[in-house]
Amino acid sequence: AQSVAQPEDQVNVAEGNPLTVKCTYSVSGNPYLFWYVQYPNRGLQFLLKYITGDNLVKGSYGFEAEFNKSQTSFHLKKPSALVSDSALYFCAVSFSSGSARQLTFGSGTQLTVLP
Amino acid sequence: EAGVVQSPRYKIIEKKQPVAFWCNPISGHNTLYWYRQNLGQGPELLIRYENEEAVDDSQLPKDRFSAERLKGVDSTLKIQPAELGDSAVYLCASSLTSGPSTSYNSPLHFGNGTRLTVT
């Protein structure tokens, strides 16, 4: 079965420190991978995606993610966290289903950056 | 560009009552999605339209939920009658795609959602 997992419900990090939000997936074929961020009472906003090519993907607000095929992971990273990065982060994976593709979201990781 | 617009932002109804949500996608986006997001969970697809055609409604509870996208632009999602378990945030999203094989290649643009509370 196709799935995506975010093993940590909550991540706390001090401002200025590097942050990592983990994501692993289980799909057959070539996955397309996405990260979205959700602020309170708002919809999801796109951060970055991996389709093909360079395994290190750079996105909005200084975030980046590394596609690791052998570990089936797509962890979100930022070298120096800001208090304003505190939000709910969702990993999503798109996979082939017949002639079309489907998209599945993880359950989300609440990131809190402490001043 | 204007984003995805949803209304209302909040809705409180009693169980067994009907409710409707409205969504206006980003201009030019041919694909429109309705998602349901329960508290503490990721969004789950209810229905996806390509233009005016519903191409994936496998997760839509058709006994009580219905949706339409007349003229391939804005869309409405209706629940009749509502149940306590329908309390959730209903998100609309849109994207520009060139067919089912390219679905989800492009990022989805989400509205701010409608928070439904059924009492």
XYZ file of C-alpha atoms in Angstrom:
234
model
C 0.000 0.000 0.000
C 1.150 3.514 -0.744
C 1.819 5.542 2.355
C 3.719 8.433 3.852
C 4.794 8.725 7.473
C 5.874 11.586 9.656
C 7.223 9.813 12.725
C 7.292 12.869 14.991
C 4.091 14.635 16.015
C 6.086 17.454 17.605
C 9.548 18.928 17.057
C 10.992 21.621 19.292
C 14.131 23.537 18.407
C 15.835 26.665 19.690
C 15.952 29.720 17.463
C 19.162 29.791 15.427
C 19.664 26.040 15.606
C 19.267 23.741 12.606
C 15.945 21.966 12.270
C 14.891 18.683 10.692
C 11.360 17.414 10.141
C 11.297 13.778 9.093
C 9.301 12.087 6.362
C 9.426 8.542 5.018
C 7.344 7.002 2.295
C 6.350 3.667 0.862
C 5.291 3.705 -2.778
C 6.019 1.655 -5.849
C 7.433 3.354 -8.903
C 8.793 6.884 -8.897
C 7.361 9.074 -6.171
C 6.908 12.802 -6.377
C 7.478 14.349 -2.955
C 6.221 17.612 -1.491
C 6.380 19.656 1.678
C 3.603 22.000 2.727
C 3.308 24.305 5.743
C 0.104 25.278 7.536
C -0.225 28.259 9.846
C -3.135 28.448 12.325
C -6.533 28.861 10.686
C -4.986 28.907 7.239
C -4.770 26.547 4.294
C -1.629 24.682 3.336
C 1.161 26.529 1.544
C 3.595 24.831 -0.824
C 7.256 24.855 0.286
C 9.120 22.606 -2.133
C 8.934 19.502 -4.277
C 11.066 16.716 -5.675
C 10.146 15.288 -9.078
C 13.471 14.225 -10.564
C 17.074 15.371 -10.777
C 19.211 16.693 -7.943
C 18.371 14.957 -4.679
C 18.750 18.210 -2.723
C 15.817 20.498 -3.324
C 15.685 24.118 -2.185
C 12.399 25.822 -1.488
C 10.723 28.823 0.072
C 11.826 30.613 3.269
C 15.277 28.967 3.323
C 13.960 25.407 3.593
C 15.500 22.482 1.761
C 14.874 18.751 1.591
C 16.924 15.767 0.530
C 15.469 12.860 -1.395
C 17.093 9.597 -0.269
C 15.892 6.719 -2.388
C 17.677 3.973 -0.445
C 16.157 5.126 2.836
C 12.858 6.168 1.218
C 13.040 9.471 3.040
C 12.481 13.132 2.246
C 13.434 15.071 5.380
C 12.840 18.812 5.558
C 15.730 20.910 6.837
C 16.726 24.472 7.581
C 20.186 25.559 8.759
C 18.971 28.211 11.199
C 15.431 28.159 12.603
C 13.317 31.278 13.161
C 10.478 31.703 15.640
C 8.268 32.506 12.644
C 8.924 28.982 11.293
C 6.670 27.610 14.035
C 3.807 25.913 12.203
C 2.385 22.557 11.146
C 4.360 20.828 8.404
C 2.977 18.177 6.049
C 4.871 15.817 3.797
C 2.987 14.499 0.778
C 3.759 11.849 -1.815
C 2.311 11.514 -5.275
C 2.306 8.095 -6.895
C 1.023 6.471 -10.070
C -2.387 4.812 -9.910
C -3.305 3.411 -13.286
C -3.077 6.183 -15.853
C -3.383 8.912 -13.231
C -1.585 9.891 -10.071
C -2.764 10.104 -6.475
C -1.547 12.281 -3.631
C -1.356 11.272 0.021
C -0.525 13.579 2.920
C 1.246 12.614 6.108
C -0.329 13.301 9.475
C 1.737 16.416 10.080
C 4.516 17.544 12.435
C 4.065 20.536 14.700
C 7.293 22.551 14.709
C 7.887 24.924 17.585
C 10.887 27.235 17.485
C 11.710 28.552 20.930
C 13.156 32.062 21.314
C -2.708 36.874 -8.272
C -5.744 36.313 -6.126
C -5.633 33.070 -4.184
C -8.247 30.370 -3.711
C -11.281 31.892 -2.024
C -13.564 29.887 0.226
C -16.690 30.819 2.109
C -17.891 30.762 4.754
C -14.853 30.618 7.060
C -16.833 29.119 9.896
C -20.145 27.294 10.071
C -21.968 25.866 13.072
C -25.036 23.733 12.451
C -27.112 21.147 14.251
C -26.948 17.547 13.139
C -29.341 16.552 10.370
C -29.226 20.060 8.909
C -27.844 20.753 5.424
C -24.740 22.836 4.801
C -22.930 24.097 1.722
C -19.423 25.377 1.088
C -18.273 27.492 -1.819
C -14.891 27.709 -3.525
C -13.492 29.984 -6.217
C -10.161 28.694 -7.546
C -7.234 30.643 -8.922
C -8.080 32.018 -12.342
C -7.002 29.643 -15.090
C -6.567 26.624 -12.846
C -8.367 23.721 -14.479
C -8.148 21.278 -11.578
C -10.059 21.751 -8.346
C -9.911 19.626 -5.208
C -12.017 19.344 -2.075
C -10.232 17.977 0.976
C -11.400 17.253 4.498
C -8.959 17.810 7.353
C -9.760 16.350 10.737
C -8.076 17.756 13.816
C -4.461 16.620 14.068
C -4.470 14.918 10.696
C -3.442 15.596 7.132
C -5.951 16.522 4.448
C -7.874 13.689 2.798
C -9.206 14.012 -0.725
C -12.972 14.035 -1.154
C -13.251 14.854 -4.837
C -11.115 16.134 -7.691
C -12.389 17.942 -10.783
C -10.648 18.482 -14.065
C -12.596 21.331 -15.583
C -16.241 20.420 -14.959
C -15.674 16.656 -14.789
C -15.312 14.828 -11.486
C -12.367 12.517 -12.194
C -11.857 11.125 -8.695
C -14.739 10.952 -6.225
C -13.896 7.565 -4.746
C -13.576 8.987 -1.210
C -16.740 11.093 -1.304
C -19.516 9.685 0.946
C -22.140 9.845 -1.745
C -25.069 9.089 0.512
C -24.817 12.530 2.076
C -22.164 14.510 0.221
C -22.505 16.070 -3.196
C -20.406 18.481 -5.214
C -20.656 20.369 -8.429
C -18.428 22.522 -10.571
C -20.675 24.059 -13.169
C -18.837 25.765 -16.029
C -15.542 24.454 -14.706
C -14.791 27.416 -12.472
C -16.172 27.742 -8.955
C -17.499 24.803 -6.998
C -19.858 23.955 -4.169
C -19.697 21.073 -1.730
C -22.876 20.098 0.090
C -23.635 17.850 3.027
C -27.212 16.757 3.645
C -27.897 15.744 6.329
C -24.857 16.584 8.439
C -23.663 14.215 11.146
C -21.558 14.868 14.231
C -18.592 13.140 12.587
C -18.601 15.650 9.744
C -17.066 18.275 11.999
C -13.779 19.154 10.314
C -12.076 21.768 8.170
C -13.048 21.568 4.518
C -10.279 22.764 2.231
C -10.493 23.666 -1.412
C -7.406 23.673 -3.606
C -6.648 24.287 -7.247
C -3.820 23.631 -9.684
C -2.982 23.719 -13.364
C -2.579 20.272 -14.900
C -2.466 18.864 -18.410
C -4.180 15.551 -17.830
C -4.440 12.686 -15.354
C -0.856 11.537 -15.880
C 0.372 14.941 -14.720
C -1.971 15.215 -11.770
C -0.142 16.361 -8.648
C 3.040 17.324 -10.530
C 2.205 20.937 -9.850
C 1.798 22.287 -6.341
C -1.703 22.653 -4.985
C -2.860 26.106 -3.954
C -5.146 25.925 -0.944
C -7.825 28.240 0.356
C -8.113 29.032 4.057
C -10.832 26.462 4.531
C -14.242 26.303 6.141
C -14.341 25.072 9.710
C -17.560 23.107 10.193
C -18.884 22.301 13.640
C -21.875 19.983 13.862
C -23.630 19.998 17.248
